[in-house]
PDB file of C-alpha atoms in Angstrom:
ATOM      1  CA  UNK A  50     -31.233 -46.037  14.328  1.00  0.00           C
ATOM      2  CA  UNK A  51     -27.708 -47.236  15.143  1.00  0.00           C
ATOM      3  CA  UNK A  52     -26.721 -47.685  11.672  1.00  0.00           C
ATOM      4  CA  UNK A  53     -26.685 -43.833  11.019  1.00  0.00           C
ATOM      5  CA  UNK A  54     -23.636 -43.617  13.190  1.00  0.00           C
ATOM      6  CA  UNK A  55     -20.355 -43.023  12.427  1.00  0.00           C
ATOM      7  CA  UNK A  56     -18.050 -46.377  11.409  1.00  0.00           C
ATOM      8  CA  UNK A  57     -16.392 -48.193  14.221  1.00  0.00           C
ATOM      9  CA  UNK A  58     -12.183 -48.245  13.745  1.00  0.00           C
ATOM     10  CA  UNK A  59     -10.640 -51.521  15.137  1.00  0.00           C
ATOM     11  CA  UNK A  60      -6.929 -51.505  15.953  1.00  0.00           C
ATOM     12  CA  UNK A  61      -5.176 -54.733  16.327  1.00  0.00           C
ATOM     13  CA  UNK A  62      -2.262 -54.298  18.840  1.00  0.00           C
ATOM     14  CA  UNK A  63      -0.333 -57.848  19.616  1.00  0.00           C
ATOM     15  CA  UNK A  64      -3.502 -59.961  18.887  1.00  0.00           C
ATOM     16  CA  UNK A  65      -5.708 -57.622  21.051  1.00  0.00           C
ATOM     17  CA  UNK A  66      -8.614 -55.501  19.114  1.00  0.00           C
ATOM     18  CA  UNK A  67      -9.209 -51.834  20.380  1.00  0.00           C
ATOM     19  CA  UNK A  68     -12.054 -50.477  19.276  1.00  0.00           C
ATOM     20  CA  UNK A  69     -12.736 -46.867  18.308  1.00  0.00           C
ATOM     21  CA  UNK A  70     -16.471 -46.325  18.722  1.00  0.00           C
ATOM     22  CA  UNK A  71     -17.925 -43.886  15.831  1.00  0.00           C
ATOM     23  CA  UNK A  72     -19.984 -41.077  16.941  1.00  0.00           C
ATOM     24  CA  UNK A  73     -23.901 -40.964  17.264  1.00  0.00           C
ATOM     25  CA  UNK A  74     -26.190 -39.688  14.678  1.00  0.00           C
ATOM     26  CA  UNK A  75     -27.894 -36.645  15.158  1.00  0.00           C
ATOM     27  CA  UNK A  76     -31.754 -36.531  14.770  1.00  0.00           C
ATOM     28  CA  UNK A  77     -33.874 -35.946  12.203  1.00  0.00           C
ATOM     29  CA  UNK A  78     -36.708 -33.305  13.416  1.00  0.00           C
ATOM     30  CA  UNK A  79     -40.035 -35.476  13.968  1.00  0.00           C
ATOM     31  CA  UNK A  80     -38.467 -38.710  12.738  1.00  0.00           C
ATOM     32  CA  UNK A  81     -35.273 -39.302  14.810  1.00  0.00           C
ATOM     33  CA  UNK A  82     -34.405 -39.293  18.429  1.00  0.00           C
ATOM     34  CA  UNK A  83     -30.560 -38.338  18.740  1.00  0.00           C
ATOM     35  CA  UNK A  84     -28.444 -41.552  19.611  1.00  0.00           C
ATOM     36  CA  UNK A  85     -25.364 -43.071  21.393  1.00  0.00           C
ATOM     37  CA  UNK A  86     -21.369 -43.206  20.588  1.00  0.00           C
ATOM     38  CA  UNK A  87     -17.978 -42.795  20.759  1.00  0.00           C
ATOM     39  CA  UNK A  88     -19.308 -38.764  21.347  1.00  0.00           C
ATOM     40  CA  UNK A  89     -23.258 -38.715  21.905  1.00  0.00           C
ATOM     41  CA  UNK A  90     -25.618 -36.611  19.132  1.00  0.00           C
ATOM     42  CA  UNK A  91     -26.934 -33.173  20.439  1.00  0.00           C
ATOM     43  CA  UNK A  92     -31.118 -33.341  21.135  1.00  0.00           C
ATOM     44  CA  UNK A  93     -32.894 -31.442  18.226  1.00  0.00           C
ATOM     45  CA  UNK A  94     -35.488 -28.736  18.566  1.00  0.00           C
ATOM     46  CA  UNK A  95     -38.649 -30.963  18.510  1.00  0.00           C
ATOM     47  CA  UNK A  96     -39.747 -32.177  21.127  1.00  0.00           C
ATOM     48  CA  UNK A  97     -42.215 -34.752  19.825  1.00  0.00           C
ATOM     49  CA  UNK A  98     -41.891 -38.609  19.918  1.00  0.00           C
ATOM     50  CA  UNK A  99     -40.905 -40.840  22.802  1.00  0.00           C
ATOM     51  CA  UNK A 100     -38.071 -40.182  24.140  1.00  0.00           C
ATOM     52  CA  UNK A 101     -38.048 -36.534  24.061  1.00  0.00           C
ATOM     53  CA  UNK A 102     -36.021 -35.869  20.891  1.00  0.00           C
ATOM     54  CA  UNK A 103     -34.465 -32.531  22.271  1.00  0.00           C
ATOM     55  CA  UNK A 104     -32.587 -34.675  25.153  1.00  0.00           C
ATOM     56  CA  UNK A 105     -28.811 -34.753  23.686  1.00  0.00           C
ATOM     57  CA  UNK A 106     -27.424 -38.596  23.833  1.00  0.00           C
ATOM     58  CA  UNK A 107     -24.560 -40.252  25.717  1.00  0.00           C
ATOM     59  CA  UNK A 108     -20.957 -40.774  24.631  1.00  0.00           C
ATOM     60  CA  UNK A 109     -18.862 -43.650  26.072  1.00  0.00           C
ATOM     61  CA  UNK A 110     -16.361 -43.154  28.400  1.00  0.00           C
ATOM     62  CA  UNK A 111     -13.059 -42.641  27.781  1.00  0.00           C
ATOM     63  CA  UNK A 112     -13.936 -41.977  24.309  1.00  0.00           C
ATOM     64  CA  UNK A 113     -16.625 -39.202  23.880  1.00  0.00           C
ATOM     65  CA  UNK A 114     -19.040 -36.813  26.148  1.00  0.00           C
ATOM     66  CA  UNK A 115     -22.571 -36.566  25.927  1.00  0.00           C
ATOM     67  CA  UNK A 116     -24.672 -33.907  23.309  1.00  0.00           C
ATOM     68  CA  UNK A 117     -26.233 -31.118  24.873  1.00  0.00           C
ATOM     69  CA  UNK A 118     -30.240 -30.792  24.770  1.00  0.00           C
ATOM     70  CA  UNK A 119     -32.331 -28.586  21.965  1.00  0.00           C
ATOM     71  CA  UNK A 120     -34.938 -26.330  22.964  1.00  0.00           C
ATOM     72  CA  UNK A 121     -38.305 -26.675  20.979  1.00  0.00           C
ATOM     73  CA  UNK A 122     -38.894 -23.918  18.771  1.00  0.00           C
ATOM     74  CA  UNK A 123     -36.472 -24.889  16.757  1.00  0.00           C
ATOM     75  CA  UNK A 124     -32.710 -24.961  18.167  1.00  0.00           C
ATOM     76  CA  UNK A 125     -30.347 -28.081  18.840  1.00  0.00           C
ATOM     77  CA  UNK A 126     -27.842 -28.966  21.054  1.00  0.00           C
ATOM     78  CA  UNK A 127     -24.313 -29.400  19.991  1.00  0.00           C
ATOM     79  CA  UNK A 128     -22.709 -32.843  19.756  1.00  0.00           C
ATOM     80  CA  UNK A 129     -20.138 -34.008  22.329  1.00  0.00           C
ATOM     81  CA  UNK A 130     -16.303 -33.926  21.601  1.00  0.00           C
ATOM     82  CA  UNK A 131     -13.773 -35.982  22.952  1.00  0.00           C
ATOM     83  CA  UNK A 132     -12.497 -33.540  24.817  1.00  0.00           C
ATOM     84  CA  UNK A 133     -16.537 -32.195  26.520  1.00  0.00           C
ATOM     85  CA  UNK A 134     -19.496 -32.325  26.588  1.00  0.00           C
ATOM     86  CA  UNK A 135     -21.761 -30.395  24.163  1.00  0.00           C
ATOM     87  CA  UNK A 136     -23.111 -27.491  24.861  1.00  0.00           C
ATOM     88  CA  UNK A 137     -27.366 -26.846  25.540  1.00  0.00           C
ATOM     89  CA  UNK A 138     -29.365 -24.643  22.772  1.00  0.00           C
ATOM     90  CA  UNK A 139     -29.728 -21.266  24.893  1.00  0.00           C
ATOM     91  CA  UNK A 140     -33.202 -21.135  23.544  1.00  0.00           C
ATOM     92  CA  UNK A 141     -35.652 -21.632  20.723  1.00  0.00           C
ATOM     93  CA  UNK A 142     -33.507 -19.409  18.439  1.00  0.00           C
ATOM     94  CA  UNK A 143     -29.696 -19.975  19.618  1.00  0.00           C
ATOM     95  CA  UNK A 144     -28.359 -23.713  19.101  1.00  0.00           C
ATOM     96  CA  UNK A 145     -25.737 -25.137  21.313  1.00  0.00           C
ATOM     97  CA  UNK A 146     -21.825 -25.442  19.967  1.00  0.00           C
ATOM     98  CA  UNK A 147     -20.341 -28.582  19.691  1.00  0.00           C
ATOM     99  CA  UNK A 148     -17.932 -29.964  22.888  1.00  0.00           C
ATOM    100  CA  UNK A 149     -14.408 -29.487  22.779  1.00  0.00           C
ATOM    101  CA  UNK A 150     -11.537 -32.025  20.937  1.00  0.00           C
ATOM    102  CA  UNK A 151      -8.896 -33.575  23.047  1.00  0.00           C
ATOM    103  CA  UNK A 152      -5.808 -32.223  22.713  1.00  0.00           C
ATOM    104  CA  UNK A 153      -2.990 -34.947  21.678  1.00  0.00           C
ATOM    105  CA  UNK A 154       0.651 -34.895  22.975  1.00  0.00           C
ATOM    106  CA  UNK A 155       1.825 -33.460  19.774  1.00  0.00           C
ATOM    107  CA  UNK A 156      -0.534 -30.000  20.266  1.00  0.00           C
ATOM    108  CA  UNK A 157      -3.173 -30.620  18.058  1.00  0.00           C
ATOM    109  CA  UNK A 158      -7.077 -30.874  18.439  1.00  0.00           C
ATOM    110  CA  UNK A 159      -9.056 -33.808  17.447  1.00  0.00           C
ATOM    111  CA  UNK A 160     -12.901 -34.786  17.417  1.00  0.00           C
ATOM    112  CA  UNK A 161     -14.581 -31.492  17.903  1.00  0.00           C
ATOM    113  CA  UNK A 162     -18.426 -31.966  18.136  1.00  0.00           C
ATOM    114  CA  UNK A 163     -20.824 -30.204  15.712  1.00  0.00           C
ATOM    115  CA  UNK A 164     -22.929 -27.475  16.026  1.00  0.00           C
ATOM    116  CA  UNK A 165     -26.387 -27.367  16.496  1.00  0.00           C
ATOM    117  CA  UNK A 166     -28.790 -26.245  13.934  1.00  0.00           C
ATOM    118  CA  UNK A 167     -31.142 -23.904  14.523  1.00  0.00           C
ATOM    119  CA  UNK A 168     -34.385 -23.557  11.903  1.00  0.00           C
ATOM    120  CA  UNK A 169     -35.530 -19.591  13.243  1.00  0.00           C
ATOM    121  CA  UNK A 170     -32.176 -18.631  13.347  1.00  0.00           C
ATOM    122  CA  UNK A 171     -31.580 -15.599  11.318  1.00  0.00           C
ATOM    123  CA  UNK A 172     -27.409 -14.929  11.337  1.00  0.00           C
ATOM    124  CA  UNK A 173     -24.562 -16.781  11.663  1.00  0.00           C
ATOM    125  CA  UNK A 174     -24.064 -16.574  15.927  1.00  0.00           C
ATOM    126  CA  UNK A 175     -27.379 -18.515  15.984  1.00  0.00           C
ATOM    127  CA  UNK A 176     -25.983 -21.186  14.387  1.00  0.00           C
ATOM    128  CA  UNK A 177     -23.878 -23.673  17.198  1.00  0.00           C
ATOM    129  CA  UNK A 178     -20.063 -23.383  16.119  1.00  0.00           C
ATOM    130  CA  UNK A 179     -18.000 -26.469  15.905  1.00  0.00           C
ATOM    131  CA  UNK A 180     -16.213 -27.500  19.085  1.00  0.00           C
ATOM    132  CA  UNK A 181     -11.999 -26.990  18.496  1.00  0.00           C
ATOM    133  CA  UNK A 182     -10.928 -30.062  16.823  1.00  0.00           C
ATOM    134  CA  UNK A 183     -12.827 -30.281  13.772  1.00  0.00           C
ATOM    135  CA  UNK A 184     -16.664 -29.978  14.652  1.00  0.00           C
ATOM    136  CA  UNK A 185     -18.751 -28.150  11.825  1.00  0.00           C
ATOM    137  CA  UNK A 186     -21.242 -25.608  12.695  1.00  0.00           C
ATOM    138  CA  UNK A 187     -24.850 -25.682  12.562  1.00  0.00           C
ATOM    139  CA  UNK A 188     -27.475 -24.444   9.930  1.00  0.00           C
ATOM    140  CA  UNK A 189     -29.436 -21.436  10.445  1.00  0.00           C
ATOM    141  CA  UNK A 190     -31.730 -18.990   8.229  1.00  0.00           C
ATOM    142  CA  UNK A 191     -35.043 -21.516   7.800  1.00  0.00           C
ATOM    143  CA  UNK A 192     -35.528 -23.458   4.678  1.00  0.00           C
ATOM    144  CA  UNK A 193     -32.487 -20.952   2.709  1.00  0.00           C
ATOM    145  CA  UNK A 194     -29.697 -22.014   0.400  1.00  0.00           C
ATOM    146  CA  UNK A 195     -27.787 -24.938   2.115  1.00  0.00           C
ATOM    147  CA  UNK A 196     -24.808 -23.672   0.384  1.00  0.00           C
ATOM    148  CA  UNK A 197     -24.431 -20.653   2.371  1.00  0.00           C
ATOM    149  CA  UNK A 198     -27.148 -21.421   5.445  1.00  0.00           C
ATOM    150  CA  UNK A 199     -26.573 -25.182   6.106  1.00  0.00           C
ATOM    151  CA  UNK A 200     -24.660 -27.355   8.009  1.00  0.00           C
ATOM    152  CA  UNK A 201     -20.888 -28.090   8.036  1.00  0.00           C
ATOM    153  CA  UNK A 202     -18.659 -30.511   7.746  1.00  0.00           C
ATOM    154  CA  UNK A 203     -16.149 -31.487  10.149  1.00  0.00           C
ATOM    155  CA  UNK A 204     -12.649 -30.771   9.095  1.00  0.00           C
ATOM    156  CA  UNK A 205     -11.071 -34.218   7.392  1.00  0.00           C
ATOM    157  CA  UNK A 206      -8.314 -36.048   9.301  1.00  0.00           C
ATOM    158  CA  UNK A 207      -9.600 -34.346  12.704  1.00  0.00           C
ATOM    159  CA  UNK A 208     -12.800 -36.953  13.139  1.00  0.00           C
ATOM    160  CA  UNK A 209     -14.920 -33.814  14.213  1.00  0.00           C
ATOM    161  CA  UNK A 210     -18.144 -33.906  14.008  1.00  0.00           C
ATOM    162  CA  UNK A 211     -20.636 -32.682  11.383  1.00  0.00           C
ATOM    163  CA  UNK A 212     -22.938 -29.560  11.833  1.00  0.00           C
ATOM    164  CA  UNK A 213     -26.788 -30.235  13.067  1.00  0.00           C
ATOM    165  CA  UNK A 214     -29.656 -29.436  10.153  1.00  0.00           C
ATOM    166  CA  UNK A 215     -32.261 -26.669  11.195  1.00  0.00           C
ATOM    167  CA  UNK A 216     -35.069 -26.171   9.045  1.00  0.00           C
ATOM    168  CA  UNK A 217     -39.376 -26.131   8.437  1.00  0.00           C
ATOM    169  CA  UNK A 218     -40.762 -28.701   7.451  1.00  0.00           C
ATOM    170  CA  UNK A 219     -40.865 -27.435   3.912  1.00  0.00           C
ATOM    171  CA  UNK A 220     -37.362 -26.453   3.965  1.00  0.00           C
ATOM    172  CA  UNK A 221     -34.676 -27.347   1.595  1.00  0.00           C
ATOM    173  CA  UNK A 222     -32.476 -27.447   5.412  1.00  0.00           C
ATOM    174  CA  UNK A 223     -34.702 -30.178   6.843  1.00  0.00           C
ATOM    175  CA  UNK A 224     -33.071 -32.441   4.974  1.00  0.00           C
ATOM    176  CA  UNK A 225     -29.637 -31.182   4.400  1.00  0.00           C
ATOM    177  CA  UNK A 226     -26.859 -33.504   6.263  1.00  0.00           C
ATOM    178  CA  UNK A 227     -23.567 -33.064   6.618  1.00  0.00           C
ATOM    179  CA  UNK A 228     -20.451 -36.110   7.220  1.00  0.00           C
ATOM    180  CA  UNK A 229     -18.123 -36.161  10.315  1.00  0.00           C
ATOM    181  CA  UNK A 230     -14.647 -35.188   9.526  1.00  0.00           C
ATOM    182  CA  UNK A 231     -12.441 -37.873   8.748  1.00  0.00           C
ATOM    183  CA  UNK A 232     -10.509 -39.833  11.733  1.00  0.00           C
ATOM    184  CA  UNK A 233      -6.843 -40.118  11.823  1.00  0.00           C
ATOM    185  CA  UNK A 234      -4.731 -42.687  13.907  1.00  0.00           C
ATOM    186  CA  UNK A 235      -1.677 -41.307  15.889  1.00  0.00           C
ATOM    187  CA  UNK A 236       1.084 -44.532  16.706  1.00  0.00           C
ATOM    188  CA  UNK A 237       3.570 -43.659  19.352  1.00  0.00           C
ATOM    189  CA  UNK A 238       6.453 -45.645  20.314  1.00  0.00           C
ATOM    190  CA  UNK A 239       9.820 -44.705  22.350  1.00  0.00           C
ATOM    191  CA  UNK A 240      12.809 -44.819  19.890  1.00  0.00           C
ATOM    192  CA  UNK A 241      13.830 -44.287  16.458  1.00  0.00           C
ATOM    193  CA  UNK A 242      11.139 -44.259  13.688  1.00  0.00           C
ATOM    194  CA  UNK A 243      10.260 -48.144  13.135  1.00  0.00           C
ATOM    195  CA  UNK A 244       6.820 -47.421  11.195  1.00  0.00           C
ATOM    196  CA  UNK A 245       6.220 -46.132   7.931  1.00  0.00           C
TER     197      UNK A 245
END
């Protein structure tokens, strides 16, 4: 559902509203299909249910790019950044990385998408990195400890996106989630400094 998505950030610029859209949640293996926003969620590795759950979501332009698909066996897609699209699992084993951040005037990379996770995944490279900007990577290693086999974070102030779960159905990882990183809002204006 639509409620699992990152919050929405509303500017207000002389009485007009901008809107920031949050990103879309990823899905839950056999419960929930990957959704829509700001960046699009990366498809999971089932591909059960109607739509096919392993078909990554959209992102909204000018904002975000779509989430690369999973491949069923269990690997996910990564999540799109705002700087590309996420990247496909490579197959059953090997998730997708996240999409690339945007790169702001003053050299740094925001909104990174998160890995995928992948549940048969046995190291570290079968886990999808985080794109640059803040994306988290994946979980890997079946139903092991989440504190060294799950999901990441994204980094805080970057609004990159959090890691995708991989686990059985038994597995401690099914249900391990991880938060996006954090957003941060950048104010330019030509001059001397008039905002604090």
């Amino acid at each position: 559902s639509s409620d699992l998505n990152g919050s929405n950030t509303t500017a207000v610029i002389s009485g007009t509203s901008y809107i920031a859209q949050g990103g879309g949640s990823g899905g839950i293996y056999d419960q929930l299909t990957p959704t829509s926003g700001g960046s699009g969620a990366g498809g999971n590795g089932d591909a059960g249910g109607s739509p096919n759950r392993t078909i990554g979501a959209s992102g909204i332009a000018g904002q975000g790019y779509p989430g690369g698909n999973g491949v069923q066996g269990h690997a996910g897609g990564g999540g799109g950044g705002a700087g590309g699209a996420g990247t496909s699992a490579s197959s059953g084993t090997i998730a997708g990385p996240g999409g690339p951040g945007y790169t702001w005037d003053n050299g740094q990379t925001y909104a990174g998408g998160g890995g995928g996770g992948s549940w048969p995944g046995q190291s570290v490279s079968d886990a999808g990195a985080g794109g640059t900007g803040g994306g988290g990577r994946g979980s890997y290693k079946d139903n092991a400890d989440v504190t060294v086999y799950g999901p990441r974070p994204g980094t805080v102030n970057t609004g990159g996106g959090g890691g995708g779960s991989g686990a059985n159905a038994s597995g401690g990882n099914r249900s391990a989630y991880v938060t996006g990183g954090s957003g941060v809002a950048i104010i330019r204006y030509l001059g001397s400094q008039r905002g604090t």
